[in-house]
Coordinates of C-alpha atoms in Angstrom, one line a residue:
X1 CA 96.4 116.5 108.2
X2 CA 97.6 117.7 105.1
X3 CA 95.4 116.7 102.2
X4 CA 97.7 115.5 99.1
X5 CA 97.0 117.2 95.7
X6 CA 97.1 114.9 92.8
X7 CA 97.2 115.1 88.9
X8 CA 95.4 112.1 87.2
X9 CA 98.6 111.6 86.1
X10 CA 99.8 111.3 89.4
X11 CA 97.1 109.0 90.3
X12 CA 97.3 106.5 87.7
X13 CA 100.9 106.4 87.8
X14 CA 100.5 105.4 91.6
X15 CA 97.9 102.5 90.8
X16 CA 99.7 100.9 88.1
X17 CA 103.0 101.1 91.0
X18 CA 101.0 99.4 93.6
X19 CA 99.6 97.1 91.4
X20 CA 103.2 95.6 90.1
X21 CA 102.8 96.5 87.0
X22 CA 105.4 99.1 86.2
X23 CA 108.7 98.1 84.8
X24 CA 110.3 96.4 88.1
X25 CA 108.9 92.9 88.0
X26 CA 107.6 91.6 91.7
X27 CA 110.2 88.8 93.3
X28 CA 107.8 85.5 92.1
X29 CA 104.1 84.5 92.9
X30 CA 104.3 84.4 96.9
X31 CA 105.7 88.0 96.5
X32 CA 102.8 88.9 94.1
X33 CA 99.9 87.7 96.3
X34 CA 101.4 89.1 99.4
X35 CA 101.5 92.8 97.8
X36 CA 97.9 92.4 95.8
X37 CA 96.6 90.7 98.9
X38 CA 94.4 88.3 96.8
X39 CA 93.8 86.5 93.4
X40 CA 90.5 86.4 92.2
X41 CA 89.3 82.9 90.9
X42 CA 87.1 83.1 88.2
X43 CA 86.5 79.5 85.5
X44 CA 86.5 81.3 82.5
X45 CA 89.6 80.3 80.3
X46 CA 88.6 82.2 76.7
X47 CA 92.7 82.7 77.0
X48 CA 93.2 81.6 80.5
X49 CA 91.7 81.9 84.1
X50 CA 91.8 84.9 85.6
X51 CA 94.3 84.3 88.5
X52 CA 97.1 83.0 85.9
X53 CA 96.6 85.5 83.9
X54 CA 97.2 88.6 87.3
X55 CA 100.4 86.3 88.1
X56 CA 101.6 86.5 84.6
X57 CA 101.0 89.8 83.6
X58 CA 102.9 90.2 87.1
X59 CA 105.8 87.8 86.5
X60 CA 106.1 87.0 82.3
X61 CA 106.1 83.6 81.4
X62 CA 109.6 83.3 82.3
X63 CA 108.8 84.3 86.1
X64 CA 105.5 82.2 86.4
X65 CA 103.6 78.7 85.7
X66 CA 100.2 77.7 86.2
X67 CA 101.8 74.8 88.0
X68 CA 103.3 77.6 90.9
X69 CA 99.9 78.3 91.7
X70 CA 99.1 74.7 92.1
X71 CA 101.7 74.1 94.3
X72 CA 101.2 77.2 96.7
X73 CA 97.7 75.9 96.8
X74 CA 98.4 72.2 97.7
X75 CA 101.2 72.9 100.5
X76 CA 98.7 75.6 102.2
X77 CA 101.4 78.9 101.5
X78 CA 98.1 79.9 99.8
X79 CA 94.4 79.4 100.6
X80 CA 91.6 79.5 99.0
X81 CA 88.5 81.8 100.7
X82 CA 85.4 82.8 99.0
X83 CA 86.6 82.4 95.5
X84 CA 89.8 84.6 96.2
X85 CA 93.4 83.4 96.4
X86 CA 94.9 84.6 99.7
X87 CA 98.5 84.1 101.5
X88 CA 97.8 81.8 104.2
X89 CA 98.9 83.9 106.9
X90 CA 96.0 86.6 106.3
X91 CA 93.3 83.6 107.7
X92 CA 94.2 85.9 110.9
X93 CA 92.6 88.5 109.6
X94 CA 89.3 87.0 108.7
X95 CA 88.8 84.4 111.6
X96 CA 86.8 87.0 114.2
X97 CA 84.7 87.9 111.7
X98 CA 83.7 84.5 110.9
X99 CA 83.1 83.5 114.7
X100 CA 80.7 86.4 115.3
X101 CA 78.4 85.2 111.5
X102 CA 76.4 86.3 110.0
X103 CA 78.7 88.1 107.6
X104 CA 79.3 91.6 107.3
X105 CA 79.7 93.6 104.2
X106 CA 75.8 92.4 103.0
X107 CA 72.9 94.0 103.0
X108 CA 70.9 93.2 106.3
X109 CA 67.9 91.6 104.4
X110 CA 70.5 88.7 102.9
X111 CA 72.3 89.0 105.9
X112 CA 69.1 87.9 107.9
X113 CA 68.0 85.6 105.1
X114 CA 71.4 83.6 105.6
X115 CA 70.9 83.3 109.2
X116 CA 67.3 82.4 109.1
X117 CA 67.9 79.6 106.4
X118 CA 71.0 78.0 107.4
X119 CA 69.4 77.6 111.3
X120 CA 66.2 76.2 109.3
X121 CA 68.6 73.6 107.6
X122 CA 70.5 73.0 111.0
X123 CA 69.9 68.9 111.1
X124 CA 71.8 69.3 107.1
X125 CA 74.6 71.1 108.3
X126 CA 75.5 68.7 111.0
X127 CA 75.3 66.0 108.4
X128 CA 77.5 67.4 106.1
X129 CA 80.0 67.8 109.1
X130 CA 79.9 64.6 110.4
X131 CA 80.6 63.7 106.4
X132 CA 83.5 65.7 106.1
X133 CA 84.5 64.4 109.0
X134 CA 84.7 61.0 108.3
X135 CA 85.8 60.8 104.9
X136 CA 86.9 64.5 104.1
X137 CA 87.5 65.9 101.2
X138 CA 84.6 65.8 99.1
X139 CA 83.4 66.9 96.5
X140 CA 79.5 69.0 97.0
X141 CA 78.1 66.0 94.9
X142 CA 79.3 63.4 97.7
X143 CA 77.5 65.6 100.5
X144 CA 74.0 64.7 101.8
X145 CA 71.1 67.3 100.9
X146 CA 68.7 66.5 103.9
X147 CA 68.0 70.7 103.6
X148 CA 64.3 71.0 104.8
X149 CA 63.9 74.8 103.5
X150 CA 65.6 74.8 99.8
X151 CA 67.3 77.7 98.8
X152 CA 65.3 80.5 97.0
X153 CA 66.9 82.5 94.2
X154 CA 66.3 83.8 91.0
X155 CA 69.6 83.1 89.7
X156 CA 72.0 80.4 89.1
X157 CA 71.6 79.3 92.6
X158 CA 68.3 78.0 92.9
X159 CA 67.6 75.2 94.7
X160 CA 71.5 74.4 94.6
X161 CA 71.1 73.4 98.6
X162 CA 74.4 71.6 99.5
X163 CA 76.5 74.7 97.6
X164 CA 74.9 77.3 99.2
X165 CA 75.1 75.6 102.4
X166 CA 78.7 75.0 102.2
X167 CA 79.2 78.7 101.2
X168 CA 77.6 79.6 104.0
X169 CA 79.6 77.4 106.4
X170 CA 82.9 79.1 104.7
X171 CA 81.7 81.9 106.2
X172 CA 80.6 80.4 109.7
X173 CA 84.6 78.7 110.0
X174 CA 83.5 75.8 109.8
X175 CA 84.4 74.1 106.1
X176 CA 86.7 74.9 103.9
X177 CA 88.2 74.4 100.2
X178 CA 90.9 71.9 100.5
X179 CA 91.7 72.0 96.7
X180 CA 89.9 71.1 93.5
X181 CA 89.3 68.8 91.2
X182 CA 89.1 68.7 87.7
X183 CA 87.8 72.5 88.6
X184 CA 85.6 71.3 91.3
X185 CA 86.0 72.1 95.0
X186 CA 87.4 69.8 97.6
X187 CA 85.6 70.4 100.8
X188 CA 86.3 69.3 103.8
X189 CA 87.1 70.8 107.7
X190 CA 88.4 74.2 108.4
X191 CA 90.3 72.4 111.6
X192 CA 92.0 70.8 108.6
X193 CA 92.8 73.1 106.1
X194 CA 93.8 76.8 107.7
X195 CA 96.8 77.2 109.7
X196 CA 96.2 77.0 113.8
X197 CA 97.1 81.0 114.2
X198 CA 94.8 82.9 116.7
X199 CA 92.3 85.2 115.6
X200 CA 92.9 89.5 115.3
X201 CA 90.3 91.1 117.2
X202 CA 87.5 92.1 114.3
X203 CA 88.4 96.3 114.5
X204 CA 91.7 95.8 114.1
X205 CA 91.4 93.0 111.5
X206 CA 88.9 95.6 109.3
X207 CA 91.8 98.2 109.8
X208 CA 94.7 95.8 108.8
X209 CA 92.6 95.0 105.8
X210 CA 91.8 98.4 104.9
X211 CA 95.5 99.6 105.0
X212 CA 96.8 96.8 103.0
X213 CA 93.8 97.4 100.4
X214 CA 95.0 100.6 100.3
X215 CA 98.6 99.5 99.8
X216 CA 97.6 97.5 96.8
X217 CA 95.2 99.6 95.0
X218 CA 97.9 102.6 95.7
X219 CA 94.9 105.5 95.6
X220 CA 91.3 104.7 96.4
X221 CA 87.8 106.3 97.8
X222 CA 87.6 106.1 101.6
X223 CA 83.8 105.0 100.5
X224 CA 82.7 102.8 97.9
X225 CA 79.5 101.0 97.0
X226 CA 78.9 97.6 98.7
X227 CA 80.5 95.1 97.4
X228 CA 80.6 91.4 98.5
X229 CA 83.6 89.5 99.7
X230 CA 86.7 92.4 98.6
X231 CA 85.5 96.4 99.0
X232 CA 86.5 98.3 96.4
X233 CA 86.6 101.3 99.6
X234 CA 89.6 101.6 102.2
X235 CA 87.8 103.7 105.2
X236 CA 90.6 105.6 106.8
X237 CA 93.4 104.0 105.8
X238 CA 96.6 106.3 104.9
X239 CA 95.9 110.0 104.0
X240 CA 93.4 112.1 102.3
X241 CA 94.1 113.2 98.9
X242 CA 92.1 115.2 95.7
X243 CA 92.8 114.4 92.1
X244 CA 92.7 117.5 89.8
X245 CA 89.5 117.2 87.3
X246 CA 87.9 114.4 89.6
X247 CA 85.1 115.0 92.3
X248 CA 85.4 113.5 95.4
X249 CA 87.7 112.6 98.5
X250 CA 90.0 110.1 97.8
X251 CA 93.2 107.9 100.2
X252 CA 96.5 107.5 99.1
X253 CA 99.2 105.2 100.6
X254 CA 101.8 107.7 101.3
X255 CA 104.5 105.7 100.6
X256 CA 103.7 105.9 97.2
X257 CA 104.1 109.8 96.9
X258 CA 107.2 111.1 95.2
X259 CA 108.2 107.7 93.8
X260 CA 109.7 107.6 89.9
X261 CA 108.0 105.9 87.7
X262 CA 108.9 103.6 84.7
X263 CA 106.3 102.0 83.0
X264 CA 105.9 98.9 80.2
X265 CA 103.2 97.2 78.7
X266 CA 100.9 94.5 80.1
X267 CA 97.8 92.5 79.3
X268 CA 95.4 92.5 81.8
X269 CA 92.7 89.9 82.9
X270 CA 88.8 91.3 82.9
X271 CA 88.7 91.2 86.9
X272 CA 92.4 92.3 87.4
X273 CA 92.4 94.6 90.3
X274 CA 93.3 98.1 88.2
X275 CA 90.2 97.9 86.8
X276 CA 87.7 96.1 88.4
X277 CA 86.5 99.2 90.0
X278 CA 85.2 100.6 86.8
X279 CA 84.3 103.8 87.8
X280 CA 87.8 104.3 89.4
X281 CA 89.2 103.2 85.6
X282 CA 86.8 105.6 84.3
X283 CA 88.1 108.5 86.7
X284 CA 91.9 108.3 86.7
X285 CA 92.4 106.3 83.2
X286 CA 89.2 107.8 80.9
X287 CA 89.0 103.9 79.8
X288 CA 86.0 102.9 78.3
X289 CA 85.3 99.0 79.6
X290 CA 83.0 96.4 79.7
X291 CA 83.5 92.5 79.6
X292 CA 81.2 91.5 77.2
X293 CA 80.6 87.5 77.2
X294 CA 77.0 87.8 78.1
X295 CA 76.7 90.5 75.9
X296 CA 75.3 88.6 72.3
X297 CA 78.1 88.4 69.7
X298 CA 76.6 91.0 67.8
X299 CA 76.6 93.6 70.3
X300 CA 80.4 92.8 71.1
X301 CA 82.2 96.0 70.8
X302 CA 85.7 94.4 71.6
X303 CA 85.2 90.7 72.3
X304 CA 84.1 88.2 74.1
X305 CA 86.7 88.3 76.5
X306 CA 88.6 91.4 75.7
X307 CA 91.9 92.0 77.5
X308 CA 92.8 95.8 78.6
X309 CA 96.1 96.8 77.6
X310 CA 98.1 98.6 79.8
X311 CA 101.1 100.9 78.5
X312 CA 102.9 102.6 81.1
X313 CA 100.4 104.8 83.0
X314 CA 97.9 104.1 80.3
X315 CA 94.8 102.3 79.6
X316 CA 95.8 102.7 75.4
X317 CA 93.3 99.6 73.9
X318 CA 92.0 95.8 74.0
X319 CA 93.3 92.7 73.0
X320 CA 90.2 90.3 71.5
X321 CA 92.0 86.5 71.7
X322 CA 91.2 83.1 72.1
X323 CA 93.6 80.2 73.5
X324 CA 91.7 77.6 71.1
X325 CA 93.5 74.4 72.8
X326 CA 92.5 72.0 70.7
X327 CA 94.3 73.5 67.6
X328 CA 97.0 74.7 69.5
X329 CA 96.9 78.5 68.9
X330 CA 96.6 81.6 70.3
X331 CA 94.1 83.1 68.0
X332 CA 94.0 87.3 67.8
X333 CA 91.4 88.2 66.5
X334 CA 91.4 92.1 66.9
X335 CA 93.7 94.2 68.8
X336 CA 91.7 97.6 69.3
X337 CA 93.3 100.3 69.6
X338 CA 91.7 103.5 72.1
X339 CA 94.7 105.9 70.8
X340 CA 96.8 105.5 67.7
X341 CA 99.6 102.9 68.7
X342 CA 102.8 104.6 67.9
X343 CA 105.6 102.3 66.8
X344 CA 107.0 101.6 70.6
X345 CA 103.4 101.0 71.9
X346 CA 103.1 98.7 68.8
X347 CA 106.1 96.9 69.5
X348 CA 106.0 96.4 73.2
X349 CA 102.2 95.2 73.0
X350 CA 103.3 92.9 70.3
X351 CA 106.2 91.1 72.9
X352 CA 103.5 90.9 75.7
X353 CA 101.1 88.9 73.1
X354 CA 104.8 86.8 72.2
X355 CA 105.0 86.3 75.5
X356 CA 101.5 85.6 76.6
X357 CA 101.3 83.0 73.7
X358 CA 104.5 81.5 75.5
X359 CA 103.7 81.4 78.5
X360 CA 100.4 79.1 77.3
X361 CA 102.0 77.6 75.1
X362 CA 100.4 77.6 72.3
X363 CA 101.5 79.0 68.6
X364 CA 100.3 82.6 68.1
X365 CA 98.3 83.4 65.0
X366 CA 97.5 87.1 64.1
X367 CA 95.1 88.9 62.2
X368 CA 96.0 88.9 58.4

C-alpha cells in the first residue's frame, strides 16, 4: 500500500476538516455528534461546559442552544456513556464489550482490581438493582451503600462506594444514566435507557470504532498511549501516511486527501477533540497548551480556563474569559496572542468572542 506523504500543512489542514471546523458549518447538533462521534462532558462552566461549547464552536449561536442538547438527551437520539455524549445508535458498538467485563482499554492491575472488588460487593450491587428497579431513576444519594470492601483510592474517589459501583455497572450493561439533575446523574436500568439493537461482534465493533475515530480526528498515530474510555490511537484504520519534519508512522482517512480547504476562526473548549491529544497539537500545530485551573493563579500563563483559538489551519493564541452569570457578562480578561494578529485574524477572532457572548447570552466586556 502506498504510504501518503504529508506536509504539516497538509496535516493540520486535514484535522481542522474532519473536525468541522473549517468554513462549511456541519448540518446541526445530531450531524455534529455523528461526524465527531462523541461529546465530552466535563462540569466546568468558567465560560461554559465543555460539550456546549464543541457544538457551538461547530454550529455559532445562531445554529445551536444548550437546550438542543437537552433535548437529544431526554428523547434518547443521544446517550450518555462514561461521561461522553454519544448518538444512540453507536450503543451497538459498545454492547459486546460490556457483556464480556471487565473492561478493556485498562491496565490489567485496575482491570483485576475492578473485577475483584465489584464480586466482593456482589450482595450491594444486587441491591442497588432491585432499587432501580423499583423506583428508577435515582439519584447515587438514593442508592443503598451495603459495599462490604469500600473503595480504595488516593484520589477523589475514596471511599465514594455507591459511585464507583455504578460506574462499574456502566461498564457491566447493567445501569445506566437516564438524565441529570441539577448536574447530577439519573441512574436507573440499562433495559430502560439504550435502544433494544443487537450487539456487533467485539472485533468488528473495535474496527468500526477505529475507522470512525480516524474519520473524526482526520490524521492520527496507529498507536497511542493508553488512554481510558476514547484512544487517542486508530490501529489500522485507513492508510499509512508520514508527515514531513515529524517522526513517526501516522493513518490518514483517505477521503480527506486532495480536499480544498477554507478556513475561519473558532474558539475552542480545553478538551475539544483537535487538541486534546497534546502531543498531536504539539506535532502538526507547534501549539504550546496547558489548561491551567489547578495550576495556582500565579503560575497561570494564560488563564484559568484559557480557550485555544483556532484560525484557519492555525493554532494562532488563547482567549482568557469568564461568563460571570451573576453580573451578566462575558468578561475578557486577556486575549494572548502566539503570533502577531494581523488585522483579519483580529477581526474574525473578535466576531467569534461577539458571537460566543451571544450565544450565552450575556453582555461582552473587553479589556480596556
Amino acid at each position: 500500500m502506498t504510504v501518503h506523504e504529508l506536509s504539516r500543512t497538509d496535516a493540520r489542514r486535514i484535522a481542522v476538516r474532519a473536525q468541522l471546523l473549517d468554513a462549511t458549518r456541519p448540518d446541526g447538533l445530531p450531524d455534529v455528534v455523528r461526524r465527531l462521534t462523541l461529546l465530552q462532558i466535563d462540569p466546568t462552566a468558567a465560560v461554559a461546559p465543555s460539550a456546549d461549547l464543541v457544538a457551538w464552536s461547530r454550529l455559532g449561536a445562531s445554529g445551536y442552544a444548550p437546550a438542543d442538547l437537552a433535548a437529544a438527551l431526554a428523547d434518547r437520539r443521544l446517550l450518555e456513556l462514561r461521561a461522553m455524549i454519544r448518538p444512540a445508535e453507536d450503543l451497538a458498538l459498545y454492547r459486546a464489550e460490556m457483556a464480556e467485563w471487565p473492561e478493556r482499554g485498562t491496565p490489567t492491575s485496575w482491570s483485576e482490581y475492578h473485577g475483584t472488588w465489584v464480586a466482593a460487593n456482589d450482595a450491594c450491587r444486587r441491591d442497588i438493582l432491585d432499587r432501580l428497579g423499583a423506583a428508577g431513576p435515582l439519584p447515587s444519594r438514593e442508592l443503598p451503600d451495603t459495599c462490604e470492601l469500600p473503595w480504595r483510592s488516593s484520589g477523589w474517589s475514596n471511599n465514594r462506594n455507591v459511585t464507583k459501583l455504578l460506574e462499574l455497572m456502566v461498564q457491566r450493561g447493567e445501569v445506566a444514566v437516564a438524565g441529570r439533575s441539577g448536574g447530577g446523574r439519573l441512574w436507573d436500568l440499562a433495559e430502560r435507557v439504550y435502544p433494544d439493537t443487537p450487539a456487533i461482534p467485539v472485533a468488528e465493533a473495535l474496527r468500526t470504532r477505529d475507522e470512525r475515530r480516524l474519520r473524526a480526528l482526520g490524521i492520527a498515530r496507529a498507536r497511542g498511549p493508553e488512554c481510558q474510555v476514547e484512544p487517542a490511537d486508530v490501529g489500522e484504520a485507513g492508510e499509512p501516511a508520514v508527515i514531513e519534519g515529524v517522526r513517526g508512522r501516522w493513518r490518514v482517512d483517505p477521503a480527506r486527501l486532495g480536499q480544498p480547504f477554507a478556513g475561519r476562526a473558532a474558539l475552542l473548549s480545553p478538551f475539544d477533540r483537535l487538541i486534546h491529544d497534546r502531543r498531536r497539537t504539539t506535532e502538526l500545530f507547534g501549539f504550546d497548551y496547558q489548561l491551567e485551573m489547578y495550576k495556582p493563579a500565579a503560575k497561570r500563563r494564560w488563564g484559568y480556563f484559557a480557550l485555544p483559538i483556532l484560525y484557519g489551519d492555525s493554532l494562532v493564541g488563547k482567549l482568557d474569559a469568564t461568563a460571570d452569570r451573576r453580573a451578566g457578562v462575558l468578561r475578557v480578561d486577556a486575549i494572548h496572542e502566539d503570533v502577531e494578529f494581523d488585522r483579519a485574524v483580529t477581526e474574525a477572532v473578535g466576531r467569534e468572542i461577539e458571537d460566543l457572548a451571544r450565544f450565552l447570552g450575556l453582555e461582552l466586556v473587553l479589556p480596556r
